[in-house]
Short mmCIF file of C-alpha atoms and ligand atoms in Angstrom, two decimals:
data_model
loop_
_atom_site.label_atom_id
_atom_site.label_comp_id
_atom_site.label_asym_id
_atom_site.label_seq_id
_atom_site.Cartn_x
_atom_site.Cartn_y
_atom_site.Cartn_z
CA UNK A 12 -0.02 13.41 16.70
CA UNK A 13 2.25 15.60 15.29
CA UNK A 14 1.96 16.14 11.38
CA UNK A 15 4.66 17.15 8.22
CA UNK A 16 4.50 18.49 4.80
CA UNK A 17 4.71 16.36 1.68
CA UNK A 18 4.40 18.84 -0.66
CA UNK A 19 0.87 20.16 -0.15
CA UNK A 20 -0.12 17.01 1.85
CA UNK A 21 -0.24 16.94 5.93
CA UNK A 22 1.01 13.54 6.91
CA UNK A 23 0.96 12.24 10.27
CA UNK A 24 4.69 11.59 11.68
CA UNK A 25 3.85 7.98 12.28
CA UNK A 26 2.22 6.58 9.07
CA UNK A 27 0.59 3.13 8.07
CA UNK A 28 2.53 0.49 5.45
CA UNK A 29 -0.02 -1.34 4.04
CA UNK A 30 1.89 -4.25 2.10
CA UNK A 31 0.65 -6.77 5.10
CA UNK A 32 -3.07 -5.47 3.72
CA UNK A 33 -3.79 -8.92 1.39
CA UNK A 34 -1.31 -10.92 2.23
CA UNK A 35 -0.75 -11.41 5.77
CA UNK A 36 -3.61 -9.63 6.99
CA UNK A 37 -7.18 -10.16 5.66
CA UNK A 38 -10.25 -7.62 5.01
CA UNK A 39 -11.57 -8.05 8.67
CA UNK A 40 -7.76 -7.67 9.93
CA UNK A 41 -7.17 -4.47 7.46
CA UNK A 42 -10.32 -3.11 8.76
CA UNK A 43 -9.41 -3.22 12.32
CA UNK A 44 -5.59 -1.60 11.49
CA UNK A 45 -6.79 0.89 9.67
CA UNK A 46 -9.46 1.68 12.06
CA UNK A 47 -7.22 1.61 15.12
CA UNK A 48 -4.71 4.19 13.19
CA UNK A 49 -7.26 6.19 12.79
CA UNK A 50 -8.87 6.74 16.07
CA UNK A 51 -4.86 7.43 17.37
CA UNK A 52 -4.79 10.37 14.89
CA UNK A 53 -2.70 8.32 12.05
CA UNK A 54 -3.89 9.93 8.74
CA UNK A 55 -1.54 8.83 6.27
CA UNK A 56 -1.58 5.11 4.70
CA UNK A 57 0.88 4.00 1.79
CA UNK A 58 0.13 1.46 -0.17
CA UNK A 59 0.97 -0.28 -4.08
CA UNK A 60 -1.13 -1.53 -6.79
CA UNK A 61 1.40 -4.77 -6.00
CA UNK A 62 0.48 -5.66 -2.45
CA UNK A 63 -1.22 -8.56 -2.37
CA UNK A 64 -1.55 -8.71 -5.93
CA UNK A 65 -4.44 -5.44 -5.63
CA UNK A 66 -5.98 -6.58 -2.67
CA UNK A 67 -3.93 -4.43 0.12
CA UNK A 68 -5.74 -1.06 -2.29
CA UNK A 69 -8.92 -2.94 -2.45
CA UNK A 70 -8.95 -3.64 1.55
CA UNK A 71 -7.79 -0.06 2.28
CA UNK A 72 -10.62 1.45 0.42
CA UNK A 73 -13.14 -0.70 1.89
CA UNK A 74 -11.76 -0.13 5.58
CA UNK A 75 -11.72 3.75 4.68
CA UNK A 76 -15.19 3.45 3.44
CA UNK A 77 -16.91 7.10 4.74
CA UNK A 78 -13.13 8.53 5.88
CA UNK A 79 -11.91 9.53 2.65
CA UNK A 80 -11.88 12.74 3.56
CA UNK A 81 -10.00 12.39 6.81
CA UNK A 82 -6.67 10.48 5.49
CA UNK A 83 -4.24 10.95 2.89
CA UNK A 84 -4.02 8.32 0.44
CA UNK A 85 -0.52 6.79 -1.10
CA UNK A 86 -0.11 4.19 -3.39
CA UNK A 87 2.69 3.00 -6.17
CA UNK A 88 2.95 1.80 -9.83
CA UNK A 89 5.60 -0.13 -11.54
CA UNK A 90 6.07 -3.09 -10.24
CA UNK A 91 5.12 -6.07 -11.96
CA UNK A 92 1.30 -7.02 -11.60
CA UNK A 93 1.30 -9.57 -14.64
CA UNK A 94 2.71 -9.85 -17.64
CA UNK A 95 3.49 -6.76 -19.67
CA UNK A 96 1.85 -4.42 -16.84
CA UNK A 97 5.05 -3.35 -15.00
CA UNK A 98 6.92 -0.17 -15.77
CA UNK A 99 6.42 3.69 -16.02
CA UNK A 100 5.77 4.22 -19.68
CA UNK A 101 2.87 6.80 -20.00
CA UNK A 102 0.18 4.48 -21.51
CA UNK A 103 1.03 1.95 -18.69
CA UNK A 104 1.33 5.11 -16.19
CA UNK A 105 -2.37 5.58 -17.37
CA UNK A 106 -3.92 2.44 -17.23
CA UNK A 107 -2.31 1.47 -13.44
CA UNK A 108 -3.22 4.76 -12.08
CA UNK A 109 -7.09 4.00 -13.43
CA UNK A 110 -6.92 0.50 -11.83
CA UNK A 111 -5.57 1.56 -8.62
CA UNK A 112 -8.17 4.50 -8.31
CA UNK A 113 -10.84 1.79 -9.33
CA UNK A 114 -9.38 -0.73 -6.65
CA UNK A 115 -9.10 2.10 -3.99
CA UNK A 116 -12.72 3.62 -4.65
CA UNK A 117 -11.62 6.99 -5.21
CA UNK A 118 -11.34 9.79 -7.18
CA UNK A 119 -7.91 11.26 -6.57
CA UNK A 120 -5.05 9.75 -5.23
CA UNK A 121 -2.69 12.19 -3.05
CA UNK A 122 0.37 11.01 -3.65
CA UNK A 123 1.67 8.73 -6.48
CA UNK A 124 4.54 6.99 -6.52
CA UNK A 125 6.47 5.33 -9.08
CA UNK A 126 7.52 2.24 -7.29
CA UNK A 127 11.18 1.75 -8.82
CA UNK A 128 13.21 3.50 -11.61
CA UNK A 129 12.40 2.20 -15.05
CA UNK A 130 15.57 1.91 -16.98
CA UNK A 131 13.34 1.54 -19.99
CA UNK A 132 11.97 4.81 -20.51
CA UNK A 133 13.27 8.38 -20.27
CA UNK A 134 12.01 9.51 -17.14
CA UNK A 135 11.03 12.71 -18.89
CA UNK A 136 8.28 10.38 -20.72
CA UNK A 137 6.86 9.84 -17.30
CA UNK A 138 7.21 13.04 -15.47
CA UNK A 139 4.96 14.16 -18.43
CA UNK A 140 2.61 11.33 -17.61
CA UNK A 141 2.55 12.39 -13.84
CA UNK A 142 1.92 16.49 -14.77
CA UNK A 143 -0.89 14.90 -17.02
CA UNK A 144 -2.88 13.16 -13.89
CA UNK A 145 -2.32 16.15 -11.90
CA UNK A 146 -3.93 18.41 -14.46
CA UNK A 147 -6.62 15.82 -14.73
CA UNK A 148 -7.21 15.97 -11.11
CA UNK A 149 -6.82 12.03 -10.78
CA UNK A 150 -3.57 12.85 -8.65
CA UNK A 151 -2.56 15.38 -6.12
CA UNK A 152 1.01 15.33 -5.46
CA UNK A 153 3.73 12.98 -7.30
CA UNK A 154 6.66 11.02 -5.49
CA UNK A 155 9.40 8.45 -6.26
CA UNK A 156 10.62 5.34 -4.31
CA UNK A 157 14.01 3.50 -4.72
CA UNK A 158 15.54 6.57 -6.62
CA UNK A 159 19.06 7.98 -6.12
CA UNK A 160 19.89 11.25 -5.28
CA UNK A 161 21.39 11.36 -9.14
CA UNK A 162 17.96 9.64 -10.41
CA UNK A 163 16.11 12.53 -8.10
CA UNK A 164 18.16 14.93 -10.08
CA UNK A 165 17.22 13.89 -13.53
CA UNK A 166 13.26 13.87 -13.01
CA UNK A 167 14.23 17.36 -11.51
CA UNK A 168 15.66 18.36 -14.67
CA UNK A 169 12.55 17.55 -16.89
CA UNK A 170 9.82 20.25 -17.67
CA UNK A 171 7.73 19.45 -14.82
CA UNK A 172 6.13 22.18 -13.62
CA UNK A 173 5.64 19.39 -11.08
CA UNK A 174 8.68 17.33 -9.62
CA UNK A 175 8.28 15.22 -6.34
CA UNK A 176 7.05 15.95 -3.46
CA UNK A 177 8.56 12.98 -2.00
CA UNK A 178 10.93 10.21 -2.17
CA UNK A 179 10.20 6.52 -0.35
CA UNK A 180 13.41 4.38 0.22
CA UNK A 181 14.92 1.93 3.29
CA UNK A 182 15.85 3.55 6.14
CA UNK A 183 16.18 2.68 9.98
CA UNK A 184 18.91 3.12 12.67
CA UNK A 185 19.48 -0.89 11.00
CA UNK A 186 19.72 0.33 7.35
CA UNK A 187 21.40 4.13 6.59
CA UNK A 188 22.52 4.11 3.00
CA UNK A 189 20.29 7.10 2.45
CA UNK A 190 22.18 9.25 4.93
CA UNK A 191 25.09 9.52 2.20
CA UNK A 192 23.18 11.30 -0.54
CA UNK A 193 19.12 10.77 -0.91
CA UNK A 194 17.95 12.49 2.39
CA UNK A 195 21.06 15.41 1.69
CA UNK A 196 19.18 15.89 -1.52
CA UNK A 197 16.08 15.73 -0.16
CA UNK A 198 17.49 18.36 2.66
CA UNK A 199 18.07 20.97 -0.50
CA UNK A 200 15.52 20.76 -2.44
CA UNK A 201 12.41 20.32 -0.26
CA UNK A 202 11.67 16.86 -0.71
CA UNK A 203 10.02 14.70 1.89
CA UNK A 204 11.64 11.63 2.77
CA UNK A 205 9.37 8.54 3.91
CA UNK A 206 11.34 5.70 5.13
CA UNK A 207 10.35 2.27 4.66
CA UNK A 208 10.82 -0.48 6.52
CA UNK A 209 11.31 2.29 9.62
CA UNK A 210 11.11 -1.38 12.36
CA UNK A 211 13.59 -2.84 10.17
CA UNK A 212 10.37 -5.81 9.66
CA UNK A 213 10.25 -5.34 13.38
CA UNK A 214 13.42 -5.60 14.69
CA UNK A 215 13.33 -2.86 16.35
CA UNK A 216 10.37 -3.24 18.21
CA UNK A 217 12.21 -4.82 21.06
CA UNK A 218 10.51 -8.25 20.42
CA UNK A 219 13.60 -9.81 19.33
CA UNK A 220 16.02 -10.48 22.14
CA UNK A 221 19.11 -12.55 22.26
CA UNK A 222 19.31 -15.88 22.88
CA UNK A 223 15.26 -15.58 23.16
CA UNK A 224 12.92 -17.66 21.01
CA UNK A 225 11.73 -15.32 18.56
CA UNK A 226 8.25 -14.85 19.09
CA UNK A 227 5.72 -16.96 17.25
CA UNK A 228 3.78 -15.23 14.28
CA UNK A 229 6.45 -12.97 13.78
CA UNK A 230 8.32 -12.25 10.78
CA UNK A 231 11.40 -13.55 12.60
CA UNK A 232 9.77 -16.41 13.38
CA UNK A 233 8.18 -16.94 9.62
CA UNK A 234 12.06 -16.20 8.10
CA UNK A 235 10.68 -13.19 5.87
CA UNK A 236 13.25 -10.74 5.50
CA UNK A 237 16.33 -13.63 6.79
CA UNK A 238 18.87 -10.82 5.97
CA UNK A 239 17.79 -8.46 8.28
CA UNK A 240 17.55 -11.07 11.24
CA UNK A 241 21.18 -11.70 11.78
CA UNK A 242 22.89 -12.24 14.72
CA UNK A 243 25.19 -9.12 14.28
CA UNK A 244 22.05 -7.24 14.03
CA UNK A 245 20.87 -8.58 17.36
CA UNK A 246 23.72 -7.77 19.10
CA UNK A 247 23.14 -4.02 18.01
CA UNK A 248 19.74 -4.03 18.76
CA UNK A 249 20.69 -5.22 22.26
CA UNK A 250 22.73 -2.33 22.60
CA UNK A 251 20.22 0.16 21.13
CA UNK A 252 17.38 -1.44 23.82
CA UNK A 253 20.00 -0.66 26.61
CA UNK A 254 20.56 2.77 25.06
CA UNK A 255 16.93 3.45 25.15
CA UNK A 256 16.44 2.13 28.70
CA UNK A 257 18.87 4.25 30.16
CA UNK A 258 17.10 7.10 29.09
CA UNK A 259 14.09 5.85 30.34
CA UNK A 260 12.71 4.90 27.13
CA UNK A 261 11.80 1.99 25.44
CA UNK A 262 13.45 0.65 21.99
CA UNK A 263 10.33 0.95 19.58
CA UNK A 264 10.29 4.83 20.87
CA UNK A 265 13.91 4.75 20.06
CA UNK A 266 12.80 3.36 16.32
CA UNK A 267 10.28 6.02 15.42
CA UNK A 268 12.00 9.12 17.61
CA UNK A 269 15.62 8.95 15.74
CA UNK A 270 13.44 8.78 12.36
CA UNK A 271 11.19 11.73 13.85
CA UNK A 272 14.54 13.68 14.46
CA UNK A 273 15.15 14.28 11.07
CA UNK A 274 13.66 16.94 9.67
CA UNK A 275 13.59 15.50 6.13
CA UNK A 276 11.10 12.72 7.59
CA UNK A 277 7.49 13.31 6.92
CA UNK A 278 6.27 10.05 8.16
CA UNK A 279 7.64 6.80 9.52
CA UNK A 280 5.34 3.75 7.28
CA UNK A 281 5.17 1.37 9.44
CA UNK A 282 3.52 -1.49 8.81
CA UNK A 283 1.18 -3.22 11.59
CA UNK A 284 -0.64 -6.74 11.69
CA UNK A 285 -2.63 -5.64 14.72
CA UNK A 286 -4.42 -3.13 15.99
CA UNK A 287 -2.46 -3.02 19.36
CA UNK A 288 1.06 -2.70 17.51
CA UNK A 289 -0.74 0.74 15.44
CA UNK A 290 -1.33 1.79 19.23
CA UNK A 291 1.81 1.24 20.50
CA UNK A 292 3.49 3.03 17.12
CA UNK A 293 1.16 5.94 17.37
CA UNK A 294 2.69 6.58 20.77
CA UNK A 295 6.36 6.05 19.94
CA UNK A 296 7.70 9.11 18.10
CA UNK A 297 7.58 12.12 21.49
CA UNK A 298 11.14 11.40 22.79
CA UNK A 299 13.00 14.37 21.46
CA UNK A 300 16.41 13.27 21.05
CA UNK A 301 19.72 15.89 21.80
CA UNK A 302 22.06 15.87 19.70
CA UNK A 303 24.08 13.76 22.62
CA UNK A 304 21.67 10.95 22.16
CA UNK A 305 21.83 11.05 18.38
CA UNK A 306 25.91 10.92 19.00
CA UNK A 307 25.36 8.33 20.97
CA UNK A 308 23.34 5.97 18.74
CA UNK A 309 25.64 6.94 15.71
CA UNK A 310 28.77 5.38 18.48
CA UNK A 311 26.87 2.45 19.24
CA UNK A 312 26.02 1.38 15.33
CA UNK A 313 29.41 2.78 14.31
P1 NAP B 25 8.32 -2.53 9.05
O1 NAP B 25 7.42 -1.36 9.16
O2 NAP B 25 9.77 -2.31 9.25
O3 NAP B 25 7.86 -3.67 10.07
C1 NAP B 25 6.49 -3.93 10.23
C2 NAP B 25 6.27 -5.21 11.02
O4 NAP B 25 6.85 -5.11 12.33
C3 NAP B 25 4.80 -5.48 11.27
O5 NAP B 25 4.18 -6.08 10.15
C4 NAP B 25 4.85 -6.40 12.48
O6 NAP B 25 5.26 -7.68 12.02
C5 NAP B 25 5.98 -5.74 13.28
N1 NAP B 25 5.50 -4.70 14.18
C6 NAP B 25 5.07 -3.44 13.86
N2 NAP B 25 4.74 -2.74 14.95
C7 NAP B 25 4.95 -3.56 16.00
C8 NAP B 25 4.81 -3.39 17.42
N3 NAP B 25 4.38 -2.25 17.95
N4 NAP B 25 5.13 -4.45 18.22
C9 NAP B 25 5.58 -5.61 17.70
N5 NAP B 25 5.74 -5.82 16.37
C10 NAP B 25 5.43 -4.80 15.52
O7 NAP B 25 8.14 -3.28 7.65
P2 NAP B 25 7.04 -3.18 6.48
O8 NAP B 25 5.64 -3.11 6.99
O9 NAP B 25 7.34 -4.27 5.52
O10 NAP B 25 7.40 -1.83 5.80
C11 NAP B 25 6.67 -0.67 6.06
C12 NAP B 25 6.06 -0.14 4.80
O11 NAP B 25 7.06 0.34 3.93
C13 NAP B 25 5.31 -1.17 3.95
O12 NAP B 25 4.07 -1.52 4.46
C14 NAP B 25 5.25 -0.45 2.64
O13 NAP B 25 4.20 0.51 2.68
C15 NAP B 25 6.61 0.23 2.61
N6 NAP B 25 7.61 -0.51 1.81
C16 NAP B 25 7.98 0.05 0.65
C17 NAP B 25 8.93 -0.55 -0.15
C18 NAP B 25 9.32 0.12 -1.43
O14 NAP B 25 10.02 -0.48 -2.27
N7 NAP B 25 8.89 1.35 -1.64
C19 NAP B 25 9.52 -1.76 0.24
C20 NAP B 25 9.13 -2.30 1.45
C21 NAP B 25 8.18 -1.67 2.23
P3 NAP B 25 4.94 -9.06 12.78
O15 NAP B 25 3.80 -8.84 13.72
O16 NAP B 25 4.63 -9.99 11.66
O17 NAP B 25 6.22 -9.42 13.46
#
């Protein structure tokens, strides 16, 4: 498994989203993900005090019971938990860092992430709240998710000394908004980039075929994420999936292998309800695309 830099952090290319952790997938289910990913090598898992309302943290710190050491850690903060605990004002910074290190079972987190911009308060305010954990040792690197480039430039402009390590938005050959001006950022100034939703909520695993049932216990199937699931978007996967085979490859290495091309990817979060889809994932990101295959794919989705 090959590994990347998020700031001082050494992330496996193919990562674990854990925002099934709680809700679709139960303690016994977390344990065996987690536990799959990390007999394939996996080492990085990114998580949010919001996943299943606490429980995806509390599940991934029992399943990493004894392997703290082994894994890097990610979680979020911001999003609403309950009433009045949402934001990224310092006292609230506080309070959901100490809940999510309580719900996790550790004492450090490695990288935490505000989970979206707070238009409420001056994101100075909460850079200074982020230096504080890391001088308290409760954190060890800091990152955003669902920033702009512009927003990335404004926390840069603060006192720091620390800025992010790493920013966390949508991207997948299915969803490139971030190829305009987050990943060129991140390209300048040394930020990681960690997709989310890198299978597009599985889309581009090659399960979804046209004028196929979609499989049963999918997301497809259960309607999450309708937008995604359109029939334009089938038609391109079908021509991704013959891309792929005339290489000799399959689609889901297509998925994780054009992410894996770009050198401002760290990791690839996938989420995985199984321990046979981590397998397949940790084995998907070796095709080393030319720069005649990337062409290619950017013709096709053109
Ligand atoms: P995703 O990674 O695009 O898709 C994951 C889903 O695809 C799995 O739950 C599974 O769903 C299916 N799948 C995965 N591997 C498969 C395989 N090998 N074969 C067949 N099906 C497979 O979507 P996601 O898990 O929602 O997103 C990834 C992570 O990104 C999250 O867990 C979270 O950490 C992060 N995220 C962050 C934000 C943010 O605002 N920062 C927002 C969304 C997500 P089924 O088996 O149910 O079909």
């Amino acid at each position: 498994m090959e590994h990347r830099r998020v700031g001082s952090l050494n992330v496996s290319v193919v990562g674990i989203g854990c925002n099934n952790f709680g809700w679709r997938t139960d303690a016994a289910g977390t344990a065996a993900v987690v536990h799959a990913a990390l007999d394939t090598g996996i080492n990085f898992f990114d998580t949010a005090d919001v996943y299943g309302g606490g429980q995806s943290e509390e599940f991934l710190g029992k399943a990493l019971t004894g392997r703290r050491n082994d894994v890097i850690i990610a979680t979020k903060f911001g999003m609403k938990m309950s009433e009045g605990k949402q934001g990224a004002r310092p006292e609230y910074v506080r309070a959901a860092l100490d809940a999510s290190l309580r719900r996790l079972q550790v004492a450090t987190i490695d990288l935490y992430q505000i989970h979206f911009p707070d238009p409420n308060t001056p994101i100075a305010d909460t850079m200074q709240a982020l230096n504080d954990a890391v001088k308290a040792g409760k954190v060890r690197e800091i990152g955003c998710s669902n920033f702009s480039a512009e927003q990335m430039r404004a926390a840069r402009a603060t006192p720091g000394p620390r800025y992010f390590a790493s920013v966390q938005n949508d991207y997948s050959l299915l969803e490139r908004a971030a190829d305009a001006e987050v990943l060129p950022e991140c390209a300048r100034t040394g930020v990681a980039f960690l997709p989310y939703f890198p299978l597009a909520n599985g889309l581009l695993t090659g399960k979804y075929r046209k004028g196929k049932t979609f499989p049963e216990g999918s997301r497809g199937k259960d309607a999450f994420g309708p937008e995604v699931f359109t029939a334009e978007n089938i038609e391109r996967v079908e021509a991704l999936i013959a891309f792929a085979e005339s290489r000799g490859h399959a689609l889901l290495e297509l998925a994780f292998s054009w992410l894996a091309a770009r050198p401002e990817v760290s990791s690839a979060i996938a989420g995985a309800k199984t321990a046979a889809q981590v397998r397949a994932n940790s084995r998907a990101a070796w095709w080393k695309l030319t720069a005649a295959d990337l062409g290619e794919v950017d013709r096709i989705l053109s």
